[in-house]
Short mmCIF file of C-alpha atoms in Angstrom, two decimals:
data_model
loop_
_atom_site.label_atom_id
_atom_site.label_comp_id
_atom_site.label_asym_id
_atom_site.label_seq_id
_atom_site.Cartn_x
_atom_site.Cartn_y
_atom_site.Cartn_z
CA MET A 1 0.68 -0.59 -0.19
CA GLN A 2 1.05 2.96 -1.08
CA LYS A 3 2.03 5.75 2.09
CA SER A 4 1.44 9.58 1.81
CA VAL A 5 4.03 12.79 1.79
CA ALA A 6 3.47 15.87 1.65
CA ILE A 7 6.33 18.71 1.12
CA VAL A 8 5.60 22.08 2.06
CA GLY A 9 7.73 23.93 -0.16
CA GLY A 10 8.81 24.09 -3.76
CA GLY A 11 12.28 24.84 -4.31
CA PRO A 12 15.67 23.05 -4.66
CA ALA A 13 15.23 20.82 -1.45
CA GLY A 14 11.86 20.45 -1.86
CA LEU A 15 11.35 19.02 -5.78
CA VAL A 16 14.80 16.71 -5.31
CA ALA A 17 13.01 15.45 -1.84
CA ALA A 18 9.41 14.57 -4.05
CA LYS A 19 11.44 13.40 -7.22
CA THR A 20 13.56 10.72 -4.79
CA LEU A 21 10.10 9.59 -3.03
CA LEU A 22 9.13 9.27 -5.93
CA HIS A 23 10.95 7.21 -7.73
CA HIS A 24 11.61 4.92 -4.83
CA GLY A 25 11.01 1.49 -5.24
CA GLY A 26 10.10 2.25 -8.77
CA GLY A 27 7.25 5.22 -8.14
CA ALA A 28 4.98 2.59 -6.77
CA LYS A 29 6.15 3.37 -2.56
CA PHE A 30 4.90 6.62 -2.06
CA LYS A 31 2.40 9.07 -3.41
CA ILE A 32 3.57 12.73 -3.61
CA THR A 33 2.46 15.73 -2.65
CA VAL A 34 4.28 19.20 -2.84
CA PHE A 35 2.56 22.24 -1.82
CA GLU A 36 4.32 25.55 -2.96
CA ALA A 37 2.79 28.86 -1.81
CA ALA A 38 4.28 30.63 -5.02
CA GLU A 39 3.46 30.53 -8.68
CA ARG A 40 5.89 28.40 -10.28
CA VAL A 41 8.49 26.08 -8.40
CA GLY A 42 12.00 27.25 -7.41
CA GLY A 43 11.91 29.01 -4.27
CA MET A 44 14.76 32.18 -4.07
CA TRP A 45 14.97 31.29 -7.73
CA ARG A 46 12.22 31.77 -9.00
CA SER A 47 11.80 35.58 -10.67
CA LEU A 48 12.12 35.44 -14.59
CA PRO A 49 13.96 38.28 -15.96
CA GLY A 50 12.52 41.80 -16.20
CA GLU A 51 10.73 41.48 -13.00
CA THR A 52 12.47 42.61 -9.24
CA GLY A 53 12.74 39.57 -7.55
CA VAL A 54 11.05 38.17 -4.25
CA LYS A 55 14.48 37.51 -2.49
CA CYS A 56 17.10 38.32 -4.55
CA SER A 57 17.63 39.97 -8.50
CA PRO A 58 17.35 37.10 -11.61
CA SER A 59 20.31 38.52 -12.69
CA MET A 60 22.25 37.78 -9.61
CA ARG A 61 25.00 36.13 -10.65
CA THR A 62 25.85 32.45 -7.78
CA ASN A 63 28.47 32.08 -5.99
CA LEU A 64 28.91 28.09 -7.05
CA SER A 65 30.22 27.16 -10.86
CA ARG A 66 27.16 25.37 -13.19
CA PHE A 67 29.50 22.00 -11.90
CA THR A 68 27.48 22.09 -8.87
CA VAL A 69 24.17 24.13 -8.91
CA ALA A 70 22.67 21.32 -10.17
CA PHE A 71 21.52 17.96 -9.66
CA SER A 72 22.81 14.65 -11.12
CA ASP A 73 20.25 13.66 -12.89
CA LEU A 74 19.20 16.49 -15.23
CA SER A 75 22.11 18.15 -17.36
CA TRP A 76 22.30 22.20 -17.72
CA ALA A 77 22.35 20.86 -21.67
CA SER A 78 19.09 20.01 -21.72
CA VAL A 79 17.56 22.97 -20.08
CA ASP A 80 16.07 25.75 -22.82
CA LEU A 81 16.87 29.06 -21.12
CA SER A 82 16.65 31.11 -24.58
CA GLU A 83 14.23 34.54 -23.26
CA ASP A 84 11.77 34.08 -26.97
CA SER A 85 12.08 32.10 -29.44
CA ARG A 86 14.04 34.50 -31.60
CA THR A 87 17.33 33.73 -29.47
CA SER A 88 20.14 31.27 -28.04
CA THR A 89 21.71 31.72 -24.51
CA THR A 90 24.52 29.81 -23.88
CA LEU A 91 24.93 28.77 -20.07
CA PRO A 92 27.65 31.13 -18.34
CA MET A 93 30.32 29.38 -15.78
CA PHE A 94 27.92 30.83 -13.29
CA PRO A 95 24.54 31.42 -13.92
CA LYS A 96 22.28 33.74 -12.96
CA ALA A 97 19.33 33.21 -10.72
CA CYS A 98 16.89 33.51 -13.62
CA GLN A 99 18.20 30.78 -14.99
CA VAL A 100 18.88 28.42 -11.42
CA GLY A 101 15.24 29.63 -11.76
CA ARG A 102 14.41 27.61 -15.60
CA TYR A 103 16.51 24.66 -14.58
CA LEU A 104 14.80 23.14 -11.23
CA ASP A 105 11.44 24.51 -13.43
CA ALA A 106 13.19 22.17 -16.27
CA TYR A 107 13.53 18.98 -12.87
CA ALA A 108 9.69 19.44 -12.48
CA GLN A 109 8.12 19.47 -15.70
CA ARG A 110 10.16 16.08 -16.47
CA PHE A 111 10.43 14.32 -13.20
CA LEU A 112 7.56 15.67 -11.13
CA PRO A 113 4.34 16.20 -13.33
CA GLY A 114 0.88 15.70 -11.61
CA VAL A 115 2.83 16.31 -8.23
CA ILE A 116 2.92 20.02 -7.64
CA GLN A 117 0.11 21.67 -6.49
CA LEU A 118 1.44 26.09 -7.16
CA ASN A 119 -0.64 28.68 -5.79
CA THR A 120 -0.86 26.50 -2.36
CA ARG A 121 -0.06 27.94 1.26
CA VAL A 122 0.38 25.59 4.13
CA ALA A 123 -0.96 27.75 6.88
CA ALA A 124 -0.92 24.46 9.77
CA ALA A 125 0.42 20.89 10.42
CA GLU A 126 -0.52 18.51 13.41
CA LEU A 127 0.53 15.36 14.71
CA ILE A 128 -2.02 12.58 15.39
CA GLY A 129 -0.66 11.07 18.17
CA GLU A 130 -1.89 7.66 17.47
CA SER A 131 -1.77 6.82 14.04
CA GLY A 132 1.67 8.92 13.85
CA THR A 133 0.20 10.42 10.50
CA TRP A 134 -0.54 14.17 10.08
CA ASN A 135 -2.97 16.65 9.13
CA VAL A 136 -2.85 19.68 6.71
CA THR A 137 -4.62 22.18 6.18
CA TYR A 138 -4.29 24.31 3.42
CA ILE A 139 -5.47 27.12 1.36
CA ASP A 140 -6.05 28.01 -1.96
CA THR A 141 -4.12 31.41 -2.07
CA LEU A 142 -6.00 32.79 -5.42
CA THR A 143 -9.98 31.75 -3.78
CA GLN A 144 -9.30 31.85 0.16
CA GLN A 145 -10.25 28.05 0.09
CA GLU A 146 -9.19 25.86 2.81
CA SER A 147 -9.56 22.33 2.76
CA LYS A 148 -7.54 20.13 4.66
CA ASP A 149 -5.73 15.98 3.78
CA THR A 150 -4.43 13.28 5.68
CA PHE A 151 -0.61 11.92 5.82
CA ASP A 152 1.67 9.24 6.56
CA TYR A 153 4.51 11.49 6.27
CA LEU A 154 5.73 15.42 6.32
CA ILE A 155 9.07 16.96 5.13
CA VAL A 156 9.09 20.70 5.78
CA ALA A 157 11.83 22.33 2.94
CA SER A 158 9.85 25.66 3.16
CA GLY A 159 12.90 27.16 3.28
CA PHE A 160 16.22 28.31 4.48
CA PHE A 161 16.08 32.23 3.25
CA GLU A 162 12.37 32.82 3.30
CA ARG A 163 11.51 35.30 5.58
CA PRO A 164 14.84 38.38 6.18
CA THR A 165 16.35 38.26 9.61
CA GLN A 166 16.36 41.35 11.27
CA SER A 167 16.95 41.49 15.12
CA ILE A 168 18.45 45.41 15.20
CA ARG A 169 16.44 47.59 17.05
CA ARG A 170 15.31 50.90 15.07
CA SER A 171 13.91 53.87 16.69
CA GLN A 172 9.90 54.63 15.27
CA ASP A 173 10.35 57.45 13.02
CA PRO A 174 8.23 57.64 10.21
CA GLU A 175 10.97 58.28 8.10
CA ALA A 176 13.30 54.69 9.10
CA SER A 177 10.58 52.39 6.56
CA THR A 178 12.05 54.33 3.34
CA LYS A 179 15.94 53.98 4.75
CA ILE A 180 16.72 50.38 5.92
CA GLN A 181 16.04 47.85 3.47
CA HIS A 182 16.66 44.13 4.29
CA SER A 183 19.75 43.19 1.97
CA SER A 184 16.99 40.84 -0.52
CA HIS A 185 15.41 43.93 -0.95
CA PHE A 186 18.36 45.54 -2.19
CA ARG A 187 18.37 46.18 -6.56
CA ASN A 188 19.94 49.38 -7.14
CA ILE A 189 20.60 52.58 -4.60
CA SER A 190 18.61 55.02 -6.67
CA SER A 191 15.65 53.82 -5.14
CA LEU A 192 17.09 54.57 -2.00
CA THR A 193 18.66 58.17 -1.99
CA GLU A 194 18.97 61.08 -4.14
CA THR A 195 21.63 62.18 -2.02
CA PRO A 196 25.20 61.81 -1.29
CA GLY A 197 26.27 60.38 2.37
CA LYS A 198 27.57 56.97 3.87
CA ILE A 199 25.71 54.29 2.71
CA VAL A 200 26.16 51.39 5.19
CA VAL A 201 26.24 47.75 4.65
CA ILE A 202 25.32 45.77 7.99
CA GLY A 203 26.77 42.34 8.14
CA GLY A 204 29.79 40.69 7.43
CA GLY A 205 28.48 37.06 5.57
CA ILE A 206 28.02 36.09 2.21
CA SER A 207 25.02 38.38 1.89
CA GLY A 208 26.45 41.79 3.60
CA SER A 209 29.87 41.61 1.49
CA GLU A 210 28.26 40.86 -1.63
CA ALA A 211 25.37 43.82 -0.97
CA ALA A 212 28.93 46.04 0.37
CA ALA A 213 29.44 45.14 -3.44
CA THR A 214 27.52 45.81 -4.94
CA ALA A 215 26.27 49.38 -4.25
CA ALA A 216 30.14 50.41 -4.40
CA PHE A 217 29.84 48.46 -8.64
CA GLN A 218 27.00 50.52 -9.22
CA ILE A 219 28.66 53.93 -7.01
CA SER A 220 32.01 53.57 -9.05
CA SER A 221 30.43 52.74 -12.23
CA ALA A 222 28.08 55.99 -11.66
CA ARG A 223 30.87 57.94 -10.22
CA HIS A 224 33.15 57.21 -14.23
CA SER A 225 30.39 57.29 -16.01
CA THR A 226 30.57 59.78 -19.68
CA SER A 227 27.36 60.89 -18.79
CA THR A 228 27.66 64.76 -18.53
CA GLN A 229 25.01 64.15 -15.96
CA LYS A 230 26.05 61.94 -12.64
CA PRO A 231 23.46 61.33 -9.71
CA ALA A 232 24.27 62.63 -6.61
CA TRP A 233 24.59 59.62 -4.83
CA ALA A 234 28.17 58.68 -6.96
CA ASP A 235 29.87 60.50 -4.26
CA SER A 236 28.56 58.36 -1.53
CA THR A 237 30.89 55.79 -0.25
CA VAL A 238 29.80 52.64 1.84
CA TYR A 239 30.72 51.50 4.89
CA HIS A 240 30.11 48.05 5.76
CA ILE A 241 30.08 47.61 10.02
CA ILE A 242 31.89 43.66 10.20
CA ASN A 243 31.56 41.69 13.50
CA ARG A 244 34.60 39.99 12.59
CA PRO A 245 37.28 39.55 9.18
CA PHE A 246 36.85 37.44 6.38
CA TYR A 247 38.37 36.74 3.68
CA ALA A 248 36.54 38.00 0.20
CA LEU A 249 36.99 35.22 -2.18
CA PRO A 250 36.87 36.09 -6.07
CA ARG A 251 34.46 33.12 -8.10
CA TYR A 252 37.83 31.68 -9.83
CA ILE A 253 40.94 30.95 -8.04
CA PRO A 254 44.30 29.64 -8.35
CA GLN A 255 44.74 25.37 -8.94
CA ASP A 256 48.10 26.07 -8.04
CA PRO A 257 49.06 29.00 -6.04
CA TYR A 258 52.16 27.52 -5.07
CA ASN A 259 55.40 26.16 -6.71
CA PRO A 260 57.73 24.82 -5.21
CA ALA A 261 60.28 24.77 -7.74
CA ILE A 262 60.74 28.82 -6.90
CA GLN A 263 59.58 28.06 -3.56
CA GLY A 264 57.16 31.34 -3.87
CA TYR A 265 54.14 32.17 -5.53
CA ASN A 266 53.42 30.75 -9.22
CA PRO A 267 53.27 34.09 -11.22
CA ALA A 268 51.58 31.92 -13.89
CA PRO A 269 48.47 29.74 -12.05
CA HIS A 270 45.63 27.77 -13.78
CA PHE A 271 42.75 29.36 -13.12
CA LEU A 272 38.96 27.76 -12.15
CA PRO A 273 36.06 28.40 -10.80
CA LEU A 274 36.43 28.22 -6.75
CA ASP A 275 34.35 24.82 -5.75
CA LEU A 276 36.20 23.01 -8.12
CA ASN A 277 39.44 23.47 -6.10
CA LEU A 278 37.73 24.15 -2.82
CA TYR A 279 36.11 21.20 -3.11
CA ASN A 280 38.73 18.55 -5.10
CA LEU A 281 39.23 15.08 -2.92
CA GLY A 282 42.37 15.27 -4.05
CA ARG A 283 43.75 18.28 -0.99
CA ARG A 284 42.06 15.25 1.40
CA GLY A 285 44.37 12.88 3.45
CA GLY A 286 43.62 9.38 3.14
CA GLY A 287 41.48 6.59 4.46
CA SER A 288 37.07 6.68 3.94
CA ILE A 289 35.38 10.51 3.77
CA THR A 290 32.90 10.86 6.32
CA ALA A 291 31.17 13.60 7.44
CA SER A 292 32.34 15.24 10.84
CA ASN A 293 30.33 17.40 13.06
CA GLY A 294 31.60 19.41 15.66
CA LEU A 295 33.64 22.33 16.76
CA MET A 296 37.01 22.20 14.41
CA PRO A 297 39.80 21.41 15.73
CA ALA A 298 42.58 24.78 16.08
CA GLU A 299 45.01 22.05 13.79
CA LYS A 300 42.31 22.18 11.02
CA ALA A 301 40.90 25.65 11.50
CA LYS A 302 44.72 26.49 10.82
CA LYS A 303 45.00 24.34 7.90
CA ALA A 304 41.98 26.17 6.50
CA HIS A 305 43.50 29.98 7.10
CA GLU A 306 46.49 28.87 5.13
CA PHE A 307 45.25 27.23 2.29
CA ILE A 308 42.70 30.64 1.65
CA ARG A 309 45.59 32.80 2.03
CA ASN A 310 47.49 30.79 -0.58
CA VAL A 311 45.19 31.08 -3.00
CA ILE A 312 44.12 34.65 -2.83
CA GLY A 313 47.82 35.43 -1.93
CA GLY A 314 48.22 36.90 1.60
CA ASP A 315 46.07 37.58 4.86
CA GLN A 316 44.50 40.74 3.50
CA ARG A 317 47.35 43.21 4.99
CA ASP A 318 47.77 44.68 1.17
CA LEU A 319 43.75 46.04 0.97
CA GLY A 320 45.49 48.83 3.87
CA LYS A 321 42.29 47.71 6.29
CA ASP A 322 43.22 45.94 9.54
CA GLU A 323 39.53 45.10 10.02
CA LEU A 324 39.76 42.19 7.39
CA VAL A 325 42.92 41.37 8.66
CA TYR A 326 42.52 38.19 11.30
CA LYS A 327 45.19 38.33 13.97
CA PRO A 328 47.78 35.52 14.78
CA ALA A 329 45.56 34.06 18.03
CA ASP A 330 42.23 34.01 15.67
CA THR A 331 43.37 31.50 12.75
CA GLN A 332 42.94 28.91 15.73
CA TYR A 333 38.97 29.35 15.48
CA PRO A 334 37.44 28.61 11.78
CA ALA A 335 38.14 30.75 8.39
CA PHE A 336 34.39 33.74 7.56
CA THR A 337 34.55 33.59 3.55
CA GLY A 338 32.44 36.65 1.60
CA ILE A 339 32.17 35.72 -2.36
CA SER A 340 32.42 38.78 -4.22
CA ASP A 341 34.61 39.78 -7.50
CA THR A 342 35.10 43.10 -6.58
CA TYR A 343 34.83 43.70 -2.92
CA ALA A 344 38.92 44.09 -2.32
CA GLU A 345 39.36 45.85 -4.95
CA PHE A 346 36.75 48.61 -3.33
CA VAL A 347 38.37 48.02 -0.10
CA ARG A 348 41.89 48.91 -1.66
CA SER A 349 40.79 52.50 -3.02
CA GLY A 350 38.83 53.40 -0.88
CA LEU A 351 34.74 52.97 -1.80
CA ILE A 352 34.24 50.58 1.06
CA VAL A 353 34.98 50.97 4.40
CA PRO A 354 35.12 47.73 6.19
CA VAL A 355 34.50 48.85 10.80
CA ARG A 356 34.83 46.44 12.96
CA GLY A 357 31.70 46.05 15.79
CA HIS A 358 28.43 44.91 16.98
CA VAL A 359 25.12 47.74 15.61
CA ALA A 360 23.12 46.99 19.03
CA ASN A 361 20.23 50.16 17.59
CA ILE A 362 19.45 52.62 15.11
CA ALA A 363 18.85 55.92 15.74
CA TYR A 364 17.58 58.37 13.61
CA HIS A 365 18.92 62.71 14.70
CA ASP A 366 18.30 65.76 12.99
CA ASN A 367 21.33 68.11 14.65
CA ASP A 368 24.62 67.01 12.43
CA ASP A 369 26.19 68.54 14.88
CA GLU A 370 26.38 66.07 17.72
CA ALA A 371 28.38 64.09 15.88
CA ALA A 372 31.21 63.76 13.46
CA ASP A 373 30.81 59.94 12.19
CA ARG A 374 27.00 59.43 11.98
CA PHE A 375 25.55 58.24 8.54
CA ASN A 376 23.64 60.69 7.07
CA VAL A 377 21.61 57.79 4.14
CA GLU A 378 19.82 54.56 3.95
CA ILE A 379 21.21 51.48 5.61
CA LEU A 380 20.98 48.02 4.41
CA ASP A 381 20.26 45.07 7.19
CA ASN A 382 21.85 41.84 5.26
CA GLY A 383 19.95 40.33 8.51
CA SER A 384 23.40 37.90 9.22
CA PHE A 385 24.28 40.11 12.53
CA ASN A 386 22.36 38.25 15.01
CA GLU A 387 21.51 39.63 18.73
CA ASP A 388 25.05 39.55 20.95
CA LYS A 389 24.70 40.20 24.80
CA GLY A 390 29.26 41.14 24.41
CA VAL A 391 30.23 44.94 23.04
CA ARG A 392 28.26 46.41 20.81
CA LYS A 393 28.70 49.65 19.18
CA SER A 394 26.08 52.04 18.19
CA CYS A 395 25.26 52.71 14.63
CA LEU A 396 23.91 56.06 14.97
CA CYS A 397 21.86 57.60 11.88
CA PRO A 398 20.56 61.73 11.08
CA SER A 399 17.42 62.12 8.92
CA ARG A 400 18.79 63.55 6.05
CA GLN A 401 18.64 67.25 5.57
CA GLU A 402 16.16 68.19 2.53
#
């Protein structure tokens, strides 16, 4: 007898879970239902070209290459990426978010026909004690009709990035909503401000470093444009508030950065996408490969720091900002990274200014004379900045003077 399975979410995890169970035992063991609240599958990748995007821009590049951003049972070559019938699109090494969405849609059409219920939001799931089954309540988002079904198993794949996190306290100033924006919603500086000033990015994770680099790139492009009319915000500077250093990794890194023959850096290394280098099993020790959980041993952490420094050519001291440099005592702890092709050079040029500290509060002040170090433009909150009980810095942001 078939067992029924409800899967909440039609993103990558939900789709591959559905396909795996559906094909288990020749397709006769499980009856699968995937509930997806949006109008199409893909999760954060579902936006189409020309759309704003719900959780990221459709034009955002992946941080890993097309060889990693794929399932083993569907080749990118099988996916039609053309935007219309008259043009063909060559798949880049690092696909755009909208192309990943097209890939996931093709995956669903090929392996999961008739399994996915779109525009259907799961409102509640209750475990029935004696039977061990689940009562699932779901709502059609178009008609608002509520329905209930019972399932033998439940898989929640609603997404790690489903809701932005904003744990920093901020004032109730009426202008606050127009001045503070989560990184998942950030697209263009022009939508945030029309005046020059200090743009603050809070958080040193993957999203924070990418938001800072994106803002700096837009400022640099506007500043050095051949146009005679440049936007006023082209004179802005990005202040990136981080609570610890991180290594800014480009998408391509050298495969052989060190040349033992000359006992120094290889002047002409071979470059590969960073995931092909970082995931290279040839660097692992002997014996079977097993998963490791828990705290990273200090010796392993130090080797990771050494490897990354060999790859990027040093400890980032050459960028001129000690905020990005791990002290020797800190290399016993895991190394954090951001992925950006431009972040490091924007720091070197002074367009991005890293600031070490914790942001506890965001307040608005009308008096610009109270402090010289207050920020006077918008804030991009990347949401990965967790509340901390230790020492913090306050980010004070006076309201913009008209």
